[in-house]
Amino acid sequence: MNIPHEGKTDEEILEKVHSVKELDMDFLSNKIFGSMCTESTHIGKKVHRMFLDANLGNPGLYSGTRKLETEVHEAVSSLIGADMEEVLSLGGATEGNIIGLWRARNLSNKKKVLIPESAHFSFQKACDMLDLEPVYIPLDEKYRVDVSVIEEKIDDDTAAVVGVAGTTELGQVDPIDSIADLCGDTFLHVDAAFGGFVIPFLKGSRYERSSFRFDFDNIDTYVLDPHKMGMSTIPLGLMFCKKESPLSIESPYLTGKDQKTIRGTRCSASIPAFWATINHLGMKGYTEIVERCMENTFYLVERMQELGFHKIIEPVMNIASFHHEDPDTLVTNMSKKGFNISRTVNPLGLRFVVMPHVNKEGIDEMINILGDEV
Ligand code: PLP
């Protein structure tokens, strides 16, 4: 289209926008099994709309938003129990992974980064942008990073080591404590984008499958995504840094003295929205939701096994993946029938993220349709 010469009326605009919005998938349709985002709470969405203009790239203009941001940072710090000097609000874990490696590179003046083969593709972006040299570390039989290979490869040229708490494909957790032991002074960045809001709520539950704790002394940076299992509106990632970073860029024309994020102007509405969400759900609400996601995950595993699928690992969190030699055909065929399911690459398979918007009826309906395809 071209920009119209004369502006249109609200009715004309909304008519078009409504019809186009119908093309978007909706979490509440019970048909989205491949997304790590979910339906936020009613109060989260309401508060988000109130702060659409807030821009913490220029923080002096938004001291109210900034106050809620400080409270969100305190709340999540206390949830994970990690003693960190600095917290940044970001657009998501991609930005956090890039900033983590940016800091590691500048602090060390080195190039090599040891990255688990299971790590998210955002590390590829980070290495490419920062001219770093990724060294991919193979996985053990449970698809966790093989710590013995890290031990072999870590050396004086290593800028950083990456560990993942909740891998994208399988929801697996790397042995972060052993990696931390090996790192010594080498920068350790942990990507807990997905696991960050699952693991703390499964402590002591019958679904606890990982003994991972966030409070290791020698982890330099953590990334957690409220816009995944934190159920925040998008976009919101949080980065926790053991030491306040000297790496910042002065922002002389703005109300803040410097910026440490990649984005400059940034829609910050998801921060008050997340503040509202954590206050609305409380620890009790989150715990119930995460436990329900786990229950549904094991239900989905059972139903997939009835269809003859074999799980790749016993789920550690609410992600269930199954071996299949041609996932693309199934993903495409299911998409034609209105279902979004996902795939794994290592190993090849089908992947389901059992988010809070997924329920047993939705699983049954999806399994019936998938059953016709196999
Ligand atoms: N890290 C992990 C483990 C992820 O699963 C994802 C997204 O799925 C990311 C990083 C990137 O997150 P985002 O797309 O929110 O930047």
mmCIF file of C-alpha atoms and ligand atoms in Angstrom:
data_model
loop_
_atom_site.group_PDB
_atom_site.id
_atom_site.type_symbol
_atom_site.label_atom_id
_atom_site.label_comp_id
_atom_site.label_asym_id
_atom_site.label_seq_id
_atom_site.Cartn_x
_atom_site.Cartn_y
_atom_site.Cartn_z
ATOM 1 C CA MET A 1 0.000 0.000 0.000
ATOM 2 C CA ASN A 2 0.930 3.673 -0.178
ATOM 3 C CA ILE A 3 0.343 6.139 2.643
ATOM 4 C CA PRO A 4 -3.105 7.574 1.756
ATOM 5 C CA HIS A 5 -3.193 11.232 0.712
ATOM 6 C CA GLU A 6 -5.977 11.950 3.176
ATOM 7 C CA GLY A 7 -6.319 10.218 6.520
ATOM 8 C CA LYS A 8 -9.067 7.637 7.033
ATOM 9 C CA THR A 9 -11.738 7.535 9.727
ATOM 10 C CA ASP A 10 -11.412 5.403 12.872
ATOM 11 C CA GLU A 11 -14.209 3.157 11.569
ATOM 12 C CA GLU A 12 -12.441 2.548 8.260
ATOM 13 C CA ILE A 13 -9.193 1.788 10.040
ATOM 14 C CA LEU A 14 -10.726 -0.489 12.647
ATOM 15 C CA GLU A 15 -12.768 -2.404 10.107
ATOM 16 C CA LYS A 16 -9.604 -3.328 8.230
ATOM 17 C CA VAL A 17 -7.565 -3.975 11.389
ATOM 18 C CA HIS A 18 -10.244 -6.236 12.901
ATOM 19 C CA SER A 19 -10.447 -8.316 9.751
ATOM 20 C CA VAL A 20 -6.685 -8.677 9.603
ATOM 21 C CA LYS A 21 -6.356 -9.431 13.329
ATOM 22 C CA GLU A 22 -8.555 -12.474 12.745
ATOM 23 C CA LEU A 23 -5.695 -13.986 10.739
ATOM 24 C CA ASP A 24 -3.487 -14.020 13.846
ATOM 25 C CA MET A 25 -3.462 -17.126 15.980
ATOM 26 C CA ASP A 26 -4.836 -16.754 19.490
ATOM 27 C CA PHE A 27 -3.441 -18.492 22.595
ATOM 28 C CA LEU A 28 -6.981 -19.119 23.816
ATOM 29 C CA SER A 29 -7.804 -21.135 20.677
ATOM 30 C CA ASN A 30 -6.082 -24.126 22.320
ATOM 31 C CA LYS A 31 -4.115 -24.689 19.125
ATOM 32 C CA ILE A 32 -0.719 -23.151 19.925
ATOM 33 C CA PHE A 33 1.769 -25.809 21.070
ATOM 34 C CA GLY A 34 4.951 -24.352 19.628
ATOM 35 C CA SER A 35 5.286 -21.002 21.387
ATOM 36 C CA MET A 36 7.225 -20.137 24.529
ATOM 37 C CA CYS A 37 4.995 -17.091 25.055
ATOM 38 C CA THR A 38 1.494 -17.277 26.457
ATOM 39 C CA GLU A 39 -1.678 -15.394 27.299
ATOM 40 C CA SER A 40 -0.866 -12.785 29.912
ATOM 41 C CA THR A 41 -3.227 -12.011 32.779
ATOM 42 C CA HIS A 42 -6.172 -9.596 32.319
ATOM 43 C CA ILE A 43 -4.581 -7.162 34.779
ATOM 44 C CA GLY A 44 -1.186 -7.440 33.085
ATOM 45 C CA LYS A 45 -2.753 -6.478 29.760
ATOM 46 C CA LYS A 46 -4.767 -3.669 31.310
ATOM 47 C CA VAL A 47 -1.700 -2.150 32.974
ATOM 48 C CA HIS A 48 0.336 -2.632 29.773
ATOM 49 C CA ARG A 49 -2.169 -0.438 27.895
ATOM 50 C CA MET A 50 -1.765 2.292 30.550
ATOM 51 C CA PHE A 51 2.003 2.539 29.939
ATOM 52 C CA LEU A 52 2.191 2.367 26.139
ATOM 53 C CA ASP A 53 4.186 5.619 25.957
ATOM 54 C CA ALA A 54 6.678 4.757 28.705
ATOM 55 C CA ASN A 55 10.258 4.701 27.428
ATOM 56 C CA LEU A 56 12.955 3.731 29.922
ATOM 57 C CA GLY A 57 15.550 4.607 27.304
ATOM 58 C CA ASN A 58 14.916 8.116 28.680
ATOM 59 C CA PRO A 59 14.291 7.186 32.324
ATOM 60 C CA GLY A 60 14.063 10.658 33.897
ATOM 61 C CA LEU A 61 10.711 11.217 32.178
ATOM 62 C CA TYR A 62 9.192 8.064 33.603
ATOM 63 C CA SER A 63 10.029 7.922 37.294
ATOM 64 C CA GLY A 64 6.788 6.039 38.029
ATOM 65 C CA THR A 65 7.645 3.291 35.551
ATOM 66 C CA ARG A 66 11.182 3.276 36.927
ATOM 67 C CA LYS A 67 9.833 2.748 40.476
ATOM 68 C CA LEU A 68 7.851 -0.303 39.357
ATOM 69 C CA GLU A 69 10.932 -1.537 37.493
ATOM 70 C CA THR A 70 12.996 -1.373 40.691
ATOM 71 C CA GLU A 71 10.337 -3.371 42.532
ATOM 72 C CA VAL A 72 10.212 -5.971 39.747
ATOM 73 C CA HIS A 73 14.007 -6.326 39.886
ATOM 74 C CA GLU A 74 13.900 -6.767 43.676
ATOM 75 C CA ALA A 75 11.105 -9.322 43.473
ATOM 76 C CA VAL A 76 12.799 -11.493 40.853
ATOM 77 C CA SER A 77 16.184 -11.210 42.607
ATOM 78 C CA SER A 78 14.590 -12.551 45.749
ATOM 79 C CA LEU A 79 12.770 -15.292 43.778
ATOM 80 C CA ILE A 80 16.006 -16.648 42.332
ATOM 81 C CA GLY A 81 18.037 -15.922 45.460
ATOM 82 C CA ALA A 82 21.057 -14.717 43.493
ATOM 83 C CA ASP A 83 23.126 -11.918 44.958
ATOM 84 C CA MET A 84 23.676 -9.709 41.896
ATOM 85 C CA GLU A 85 24.824 -6.081 41.723
ATOM 86 C CA GLU A 86 23.000 -5.037 38.580
ATOM 87 C CA VAL A 87 19.734 -5.890 36.835
ATOM 88 C CA LEU A 88 18.742 -4.744 33.341
ATOM 89 C CA SER A 89 15.297 -4.836 31.738
ATOM 90 C CA LEU A 90 15.606 -5.968 28.141
ATOM 91 C CA GLY A 91 13.583 -6.957 25.113
ATOM 92 C CA GLY A 92 14.166 -10.636 25.798
ATOM 93 C CA ALA A 93 16.849 -13.262 26.091
ATOM 94 C CA THR A 94 18.279 -12.573 22.641
ATOM 95 C CA GLU A 95 19.272 -9.116 23.822
ATOM 96 C CA GLY A 96 20.512 -10.590 27.111
ATOM 97 C CA ASN A 97 22.642 -13.227 25.409
ATOM 98 C CA ILE A 98 24.190 -10.588 23.178
ATOM 99 C CA ILE A 99 24.922 -8.275 26.126
ATOM 100 C CA GLY A 100 26.348 -11.179 28.171
ATOM 101 C CA LEU A 101 28.860 -12.045 25.454
ATOM 102 C CA TRP A 102 29.555 -8.352 24.753
ATOM 103 C CA ARG A 103 30.596 -7.919 28.378
ATOM 104 C CA ALA A 104 32.644 -11.117 28.343
ATOM 105 C CA ARG A 105 34.474 -10.059 25.196
ATOM 106 C CA ASN A 106 35.257 -6.546 26.396
ATOM 107 C CA LEU A 107 36.310 -7.630 29.874
ATOM 108 C CA SER A 108 38.546 -10.438 28.635
ATOM 109 C CA ASN A 109 39.757 -9.149 25.273
ATOM 110 C CA LYS A 110 39.430 -12.743 24.070
ATOM 111 C CA LYS A 111 37.475 -14.364 21.250
ATOM 112 C CA LYS A 112 36.506 -17.927 22.032
ATOM 113 C CA VAL A 113 33.096 -18.805 23.479
ATOM 114 C CA LEU A 114 32.176 -22.333 24.551
ATOM 115 C CA ILE A 115 28.509 -22.863 23.709
ATOM 116 C CA PRO A 116 26.411 -26.012 24.239
ATOM 117 C CA GLU A 117 25.085 -27.505 20.993
ATOM 118 C CA SER A 118 21.655 -27.164 22.567
ATOM 119 C CA ALA A 119 21.943 -23.382 22.991
ATOM 120 C CA HIS A 120 19.434 -21.024 21.361
ATOM 121 C CA PHE A 121 20.325 -19.558 17.959
ATOM 122 C CA SER A 122 20.607 -16.099 19.531
ATOM 123 C CA PHE A 123 24.192 -17.053 20.455
ATOM 124 C CA GLN A 124 24.938 -17.358 16.743
ATOM 125 C CA LYS A 125 23.695 -13.785 16.305
ATOM 126 C CA ALA A 126 25.776 -12.656 19.282
ATOM 127 C CA CYS A 127 28.986 -14.257 18.002
ATOM 128 C CA ASP A 128 28.454 -12.893 14.523
ATOM 129 C CA MET A 129 27.778 -9.348 15.732
ATOM 130 C CA LEU A 130 30.623 -9.358 18.249
ATOM 131 C CA ASP A 131 33.120 -11.144 16.011
ATOM 132 C CA LEU A 132 33.474 -13.943 18.547
ATOM 133 C CA GLU A 133 34.489 -17.482 17.748
ATOM 134 C CA PRO A 134 31.849 -20.013 18.859
ATOM 135 C CA VAL A 135 33.094 -23.457 19.852
ATOM 136 C CA TYR A 136 30.096 -25.781 20.034
ATOM 137 C CA ILE A 137 30.237 -28.322 22.849
ATOM 138 C CA PRO A 138 28.500 -31.672 22.270
ATOM 139 C CA LEU A 139 25.842 -33.032 24.580
ATOM 140 C CA ASP A 140 25.784 -36.110 26.797
ATOM 141 C CA GLU A 141 23.244 -38.920 26.469
ATOM 142 C CA LYS A 142 20.649 -36.822 28.307
ATOM 143 C CA TYR A 143 21.199 -33.845 25.981
ATOM 144 C CA ARG A 144 23.005 -31.797 28.649
ATOM 145 C CA VAL A 145 26.264 -30.127 27.719
ATOM 146 C CA ASP A 146 29.186 -32.536 28.110
ATOM 147 C CA VAL A 147 31.213 -30.995 30.922
ATOM 148 C CA SER A 148 34.278 -33.140 30.164
ATOM 149 C CA VAL A 149 34.523 -31.448 26.737
ATOM 150 C CA ILE A 150 34.279 -28.003 28.355
ATOM 151 C CA GLU A 151 37.154 -29.059 30.621
ATOM 152 C CA GLU A 152 39.167 -30.058 27.548
ATOM 153 C CA LYS A 153 38.425 -26.894 25.554
ATOM 154 C CA ILE A 154 38.519 -24.138 28.163
ATOM 155 C CA ASP A 155 41.843 -22.297 27.961
ATOM 156 C CA ASP A 156 43.529 -18.900 28.131
ATOM 157 C CA ASP A 157 41.801 -17.762 24.925
ATOM 158 C CA THR A 158 38.305 -18.391 26.274
ATOM 159 C CA ALA A 159 36.218 -15.245 26.679
ATOM 160 C CA ALA A 160 33.128 -17.008 28.039
ATOM 161 C CA VAL A 161 31.356 -20.259 28.721
ATOM 162 C CA VAL A 162 27.593 -20.557 28.248
ATOM 163 C CA GLY A 163 25.255 -22.817 30.215
ATOM 164 C CA VAL A 164 21.526 -23.268 29.624
ATOM 165 C CA ALA A 165 18.859 -23.781 32.284
ATOM 166 C CA GLY A 166 15.911 -24.883 30.177
ATOM 167 C CA THR A 167 16.992 -25.616 26.607
ATOM 168 C CA THR A 168 14.715 -24.420 23.834
ATOM 169 C CA GLU A 169 14.226 -27.826 22.238
ATOM 170 C CA LEU A 170 13.948 -30.120 25.246
ATOM 171 C CA GLY A 171 13.768 -27.981 28.389
ATOM 172 C CA GLN A 172 16.912 -29.711 29.658
ATOM 173 C CA VAL A 173 19.147 -28.130 32.304
ATOM 174 C CA ASP A 174 22.934 -28.197 31.917
ATOM 175 C CA PRO A 175 25.076 -29.160 34.954
ATOM 176 C CA ILE A 176 25.677 -25.498 35.748
ATOM 177 C CA ASP A 177 27.363 -26.209 39.101
ATOM 178 C CA SER A 178 30.050 -28.369 37.446
ATOM 179 C CA ILE A 179 30.502 -25.789 34.676
ATOM 180 C CA ALA A 180 30.855 -23.051 37.305
ATOM 181 C CA ASP A 181 33.548 -25.101 39.065
ATOM 182 C CA LEU A 182 35.518 -25.358 35.817
ATOM 183 C CA CYS A 183 35.203 -21.687 34.913
ATOM 184 C CA GLY A 184 37.294 -20.143 37.666
ATOM 185 C CA ASP A 185 37.852 -16.582 36.440
ATOM 186 C CA THR A 186 36.410 -17.233 32.996
ATOM 187 C CA PHE A 187 33.101 -15.425 32.373
ATOM 188 C CA LEU A 188 30.081 -17.699 32.813
ATOM 189 C CA HIS A 189 26.778 -16.672 31.229
ATOM 190 C CA VAL A 190 23.652 -18.680 32.007
ATOM 191 C CA ASP A 191 20.643 -18.585 29.714
ATOM 192 C CA ALA A 192 17.633 -19.306 31.923
ATOM 193 C CA ALA A 193 15.203 -17.626 29.520
ATOM 194 C CA PHE A 194 12.691 -20.429 29.855
ATOM 195 C CA GLY A 195 13.739 -22.204 33.064
ATOM 196 C CA GLY A 196 13.991 -18.995 35.075
ATOM 197 C CA PHE A 197 10.273 -18.922 35.791
ATOM 198 C CA VAL A 198 9.803 -22.692 36.002
ATOM 199 C CA ILE A 199 12.586 -24.039 38.207
ATOM 200 C CA PRO A 200 11.926 -21.800 41.265
ATOM 201 C CA PHE A 201 8.250 -22.796 41.311
ATOM 202 C CA LEU A 202 8.942 -26.532 41.187
ATOM 203 C CA LYS A 203 11.154 -26.588 44.282
ATOM 204 C CA GLY A 204 9.780 -29.220 46.635
ATOM 205 C CA SER A 205 7.001 -30.168 44.194
ATOM 206 C CA ARG A 206 6.390 -33.714 42.982
ATOM 207 C CA TYR A 207 7.462 -32.434 39.549
ATOM 208 C CA GLU A 208 10.867 -31.175 40.663
ATOM 209 C CA ARG A 209 13.336 -32.755 38.227
ATOM 210 C CA SER A 210 16.269 -30.353 38.441
ATOM 211 C CA SER A 211 18.355 -29.525 41.476
ATOM 212 C CA PHE A 212 19.582 -26.345 39.793
ATOM 213 C CA ARG A 213 19.953 -23.309 42.077
ATOM 214 C CA PHE A 214 20.539 -19.755 40.908
ATOM 215 C CA ASP A 215 22.839 -18.718 43.728
ATOM 216 C CA PHE A 216 26.251 -19.894 42.471
ATOM 217 C CA ASP A 217 28.958 -17.412 43.262
ATOM 218 C CA ASN A 218 30.845 -17.622 40.009
ATOM 219 C CA ILE A 219 28.063 -16.973 37.521
ATOM 220 C CA ASP A 220 28.622 -13.592 35.915
ATOM 221 C CA THR A 221 25.322 -13.080 34.110
ATOM 222 C CA TYR A 222 21.899 -14.723 34.034
ATOM 223 C CA VAL A 223 19.109 -14.097 31.564
ATOM 224 C CA LEU A 224 15.454 -14.843 32.452
ATOM 225 C CA ASP A 225 12.417 -14.054 30.314
ATOM 226 C CA PRO A 226 9.282 -12.828 32.079
ATOM 227 C CA HIS A 227 7.559 -12.926 28.669
ATOM 228 C CA LYS A 228 7.862 -16.709 28.617
ATOM 229 C CA MET A 229 6.814 -18.586 31.777
ATOM 230 C CA GLY A 230 6.700 -15.318 33.763
ATOM 231 C CA MET A 231 3.447 -14.730 31.841
ATOM 232 C CA SER A 232 4.291 -11.081 31.275
ATOM 233 C CA THR A 233 3.152 -9.218 28.207
ATOM 234 C CA ILE A 234 5.864 -9.039 25.548
ATOM 235 C CA PRO A 235 8.604 -7.944 25.291
ATOM 236 C CA LEU A 236 10.430 -8.420 28.586
ATOM 237 C CA GLY A 237 13.703 -10.085 29.473
ATOM 238 C CA LEU A 238 15.710 -9.554 32.650
ATOM 239 C CA MET A 239 19.445 -9.779 32.962
ATOM 240 C CA PHE A 240 21.122 -10.278 36.338
ATOM 241 C CA CYS A 241 24.777 -9.342 36.558
ATOM 242 C CA LYS A 242 27.078 -10.326 39.386
ATOM 243 C CA LYS A 243 29.082 -7.115 39.014
ATOM 244 C CA GLU A 244 27.864 -3.772 37.837
ATOM 245 C CA SER A 245 29.329 -3.398 34.375
ATOM 246 C CA PRO A 246 31.615 -0.513 33.452
ATOM 247 C CA LEU A 247 30.474 -1.098 29.855
ATOM 248 C CA SER A 248 27.994 1.608 29.078
ATOM 249 C CA ILE A 249 27.481 4.190 26.405
ATOM 250 C CA GLU A 250 26.915 7.808 27.432
ATOM 251 C CA SER A 251 23.535 9.250 26.428
ATOM 252 C CA PRO A 252 24.203 12.981 26.704
ATOM 253 C CA TYR A 253 20.908 14.244 25.228
ATOM 254 C CA LEU A 254 18.691 12.168 27.481
ATOM 255 C CA THR A 255 17.713 12.176 31.137
ATOM 256 C CA GLY A 256 19.785 9.100 32.010
ATOM 257 C CA LYS A 257 23.572 9.450 31.959
ATOM 258 C CA ASP A 258 24.189 6.260 29.995
ATOM 259 C CA GLN A 259 22.638 3.185 28.404
ATOM 260 C CA LYS A 260 23.689 -0.421 28.929
ATOM 261 C CA THR A 261 21.037 -2.003 26.717
ATOM 262 C CA ILE A 262 21.177 -2.538 22.966
ATOM 263 C CA ARG A 263 17.867 -0.836 22.367
ATOM 264 C CA GLY A 264 17.721 2.918 22.896
ATOM 265 C CA THR A 265 14.092 4.016 22.889
ATOM 266 C CA ARG A 266 12.168 1.059 24.200
ATOM 267 C CA CYS A 267 8.531 0.419 24.869
ATOM 268 C CA SER A 268 8.573 -0.280 28.604
ATOM 269 C CA ALA A 269 4.896 -1.081 29.177
ATOM 270 C CA SER A 270 5.666 -4.741 29.847
ATOM 271 C CA ILE A 271 7.520 -3.766 33.047
ATOM 272 C CA PRO A 272 4.463 -2.349 34.890
ATOM 273 C CA ALA A 273 2.474 -5.163 33.270
ATOM 274 C CA PHE A 274 4.825 -7.714 34.796
ATOM 275 C CA TRP A 275 4.663 -5.891 38.133
ATOM 276 C CA ALA A 276 0.871 -6.288 37.957
ATOM 277 C CA THR A 277 1.163 -9.946 36.932
ATOM 278 C CA ILE A 278 3.452 -10.961 39.793
ATOM 279 C CA ASN A 279 1.252 -9.127 42.271
ATOM 280 C CA HIS A 280 -1.890 -10.672 40.813
ATOM 281 C CA LEU A 281 -0.629 -14.268 40.737
ATOM 282 C CA GLY A 282 1.637 -14.296 43.774
ATOM 283 C CA MET A 283 3.900 -17.260 44.532
ATOM 284 C CA LYS A 284 0.814 -19.415 45.037
ATOM 285 C CA GLY A 285 -0.667 -18.583 41.638
ATOM 286 C CA TYR A 286 2.607 -19.172 39.775
ATOM 287 C CA THR A 287 3.219 -22.443 41.606
ATOM 288 C CA GLU A 288 -0.248 -23.720 40.713
ATOM 289 C CA ILE A 289 0.143 -22.683 37.075
ATOM 290 C CA VAL A 290 3.587 -24.264 36.694
ATOM 291 C CA GLU A 291 2.422 -27.480 38.366
ATOM 292 C CA ARG A 292 -0.581 -27.600 36.044
ATOM 293 C CA CYS A 293 1.719 -27.129 33.047
ATOM 294 C CA MET A 294 3.817 -30.067 34.285
ATOM 295 C CA GLU A 295 0.735 -32.235 34.792
ATOM 296 C CA ASN A 296 -0.408 -31.402 31.252
ATOM 297 C CA THR A 297 3.075 -32.111 29.905
ATOM 298 C CA PHE A 298 3.031 -35.633 31.333
ATOM 299 C CA TYR A 299 -0.520 -36.071 30.024
ATOM 300 C CA LEU A 300 0.672 -35.075 26.551
ATOM 301 C CA VAL A 301 3.568 -37.535 26.825
ATOM 302 C CA GLU A 302 1.129 -40.328 27.659
ATOM 303 C CA ARG A 303 -1.137 -39.443 24.738
ATOM 304 C CA MET A 304 1.821 -39.221 22.319
ATOM 305 C CA GLN A 305 3.078 -42.609 23.509
ATOM 306 C CA GLU A 306 -0.348 -44.053 22.683
ATOM 307 C CA LEU A 307 0.256 -42.845 19.115
ATOM 308 C CA GLY A 308 3.596 -44.691 19.128
ATOM 309 C CA PHE A 309 5.929 -41.717 19.669
ATOM 310 C CA HIS A 310 9.022 -42.018 21.873
ATOM 311 C CA LYS A 311 10.001 -39.115 24.107
ATOM 312 C CA ILE A 312 13.523 -37.767 23.635
ATOM 313 C CA ILE A 313 14.004 -37.161 27.359
ATOM 314 C CA GLU A 314 11.840 -37.427 30.435
ATOM 315 C CA PRO A 315 10.477 -33.854 30.674
ATOM 316 C CA VAL A 316 12.362 -31.671 33.139
ATOM 317 C CA MET A 317 10.022 -28.777 32.559
ATOM 318 C CA ASN A 318 6.908 -28.157 30.493
ATOM 319 C CA ILE A 319 8.427 -29.032 27.134
ATOM 320 C CA ALA A 320 7.874 -32.481 25.614
ATOM 321 C CA SER A 321 9.743 -33.580 22.498
ATOM 322 C CA PHE A 322 9.536 -36.836 20.558
ATOM 323 C CA HIS A 323 11.758 -38.571 18.042
ATOM 324 C CA HIS A 324 10.554 -38.311 14.450
ATOM 325 C CA GLU A 325 12.613 -38.530 11.279
ATOM 326 C CA ASP A 326 10.444 -36.103 9.270
ATOM 327 C CA PRO A 327 9.050 -33.471 11.640
ATOM 328 C CA ASP A 328 8.685 -30.831 8.911
ATOM 329 C CA THR A 329 5.948 -32.718 7.070
ATOM 330 C CA LEU A 330 3.964 -33.178 10.278
ATOM 331 C CA VAL A 331 4.488 -29.565 11.354
ATOM 332 C CA THR A 332 3.287 -28.347 7.924
ATOM 333 C CA ASN A 333 0.296 -30.682 7.792
ATOM 334 C CA MET A 334 -0.767 -29.773 11.320
ATOM 335 C CA SER A 335 -0.430 -26.105 10.450
ATOM 336 C CA LYS A 336 -2.821 -26.581 7.510
ATOM 337 C CA LYS A 337 -5.300 -27.929 10.049
ATOM 338 C CA GLY A 338 -4.885 -24.873 12.264
ATOM 339 C CA PHE A 339 -2.431 -26.276 14.848
ATOM 340 C CA ASN A 340 0.943 -24.777 15.649
ATOM 341 C CA ILE A 341 3.404 -27.448 16.715
ATOM 342 C CA SER A 342 7.140 -27.190 16.571
ATOM 343 C CA ARG A 343 10.174 -29.297 15.729
ATOM 344 C CA THR A 344 13.531 -30.198 17.199
ATOM 345 C CA VAL A 345 16.763 -30.353 15.242
ATOM 346 C CA ASN A 346 19.085 -32.146 17.655
ATOM 347 C CA PRO A 347 17.813 -34.859 17.538
ATOM 348 C CA LEU A 348 15.137 -34.589 14.851
ATOM 349 C CA GLY A 349 11.682 -34.632 16.338
ATOM 350 C CA LEU A 350 8.413 -32.958 17.252
ATOM 351 C CA ARG A 351 8.330 -30.412 20.051
ATOM 352 C CA PHE A 352 5.463 -29.236 22.237
ATOM 353 C CA VAL A 353 5.704 -26.364 24.690
ATOM 354 C CA VAL A 354 2.944 -26.930 27.221
ATOM 355 C CA MET A 355 2.352 -23.328 28.227
ATOM 356 C CA PRO A 356 -0.312 -22.087 30.662
ATOM 357 C CA HIS A 357 -2.768 -21.573 27.774
ATOM 358 C CA VAL A 358 -2.661 -25.311 26.913
ATOM 359 C CA ASN A 359 -5.227 -27.581 28.555
ATOM 360 C CA LYS A 360 -6.118 -31.277 28.408
ATOM 361 C CA GLU A 361 -9.055 -30.755 26.022
ATOM 362 C CA GLY A 362 -6.732 -28.931 23.651
ATOM 363 C CA ILE A 363 -4.186 -31.742 23.932
ATOM 364 C CA ASP A 364 -6.884 -34.350 23.163
ATOM 365 C CA GLU A 365 -8.094 -32.426 20.121
ATOM 366 C CA MET A 366 -4.556 -31.967 18.813
ATOM 367 C CA ILE A 367 -3.692 -35.638 19.404
ATOM 368 C CA ASN A 368 -6.804 -36.755 17.484
ATOM 369 C CA ILE A 369 -5.777 -34.677 14.479
ATOM 370 C CA LEU A 370 -2.120 -35.730 14.742
ATOM 371 C CA GLY A 371 -3.265 -39.350 14.941
ATOM 372 C CA ASP A 372 -4.776 -38.984 11.450
ATOM 373 C CA GLU A 373 -1.432 -37.786 10.126
ATOM 374 C CA VAL A 374 0.746 -40.662 11.335
HETATM 375 N N1 PLP B 1 17.241 -18.549 25.076
HETATM 376 C C1 PLP B 1 16.401 -19.583 25.121
HETATM 377 C C2 PLP B 1 16.758 -20.778 25.950
HETATM 378 C C3 PLP B 1 15.200 -19.560 24.414
HETATM 379 O O1 PLP B 1 14.387 -20.616 24.437
HETATM 380 C C4 PLP B 1 14.899 -18.402 23.656
HETATM 381 C C5 PLP B 1 13.652 -18.321 22.876
HETATM 382 O O2 PLP B 1 12.956 -19.255 22.666
HETATM 383 C C6 PLP B 1 15.798 -17.331 23.650
HETATM 384 C C7 PLP B 1 16.961 -17.447 24.371
HETATM 385 C C8 PLP B 1 15.507 -16.079 22.875
HETATM 386 O O3 PLP B 1 14.464 -15.393 23.486
HETATM 387 P P1 PLP B 1 13.750 -14.149 22.779
HETATM 388 O O4 PLP B 1 13.211 -14.662 21.473
HETATM 389 O O5 PLP B 1 12.699 -13.778 23.739
HETATM 390 O O6 PLP B 1 14.765 -13.091 22.592
#
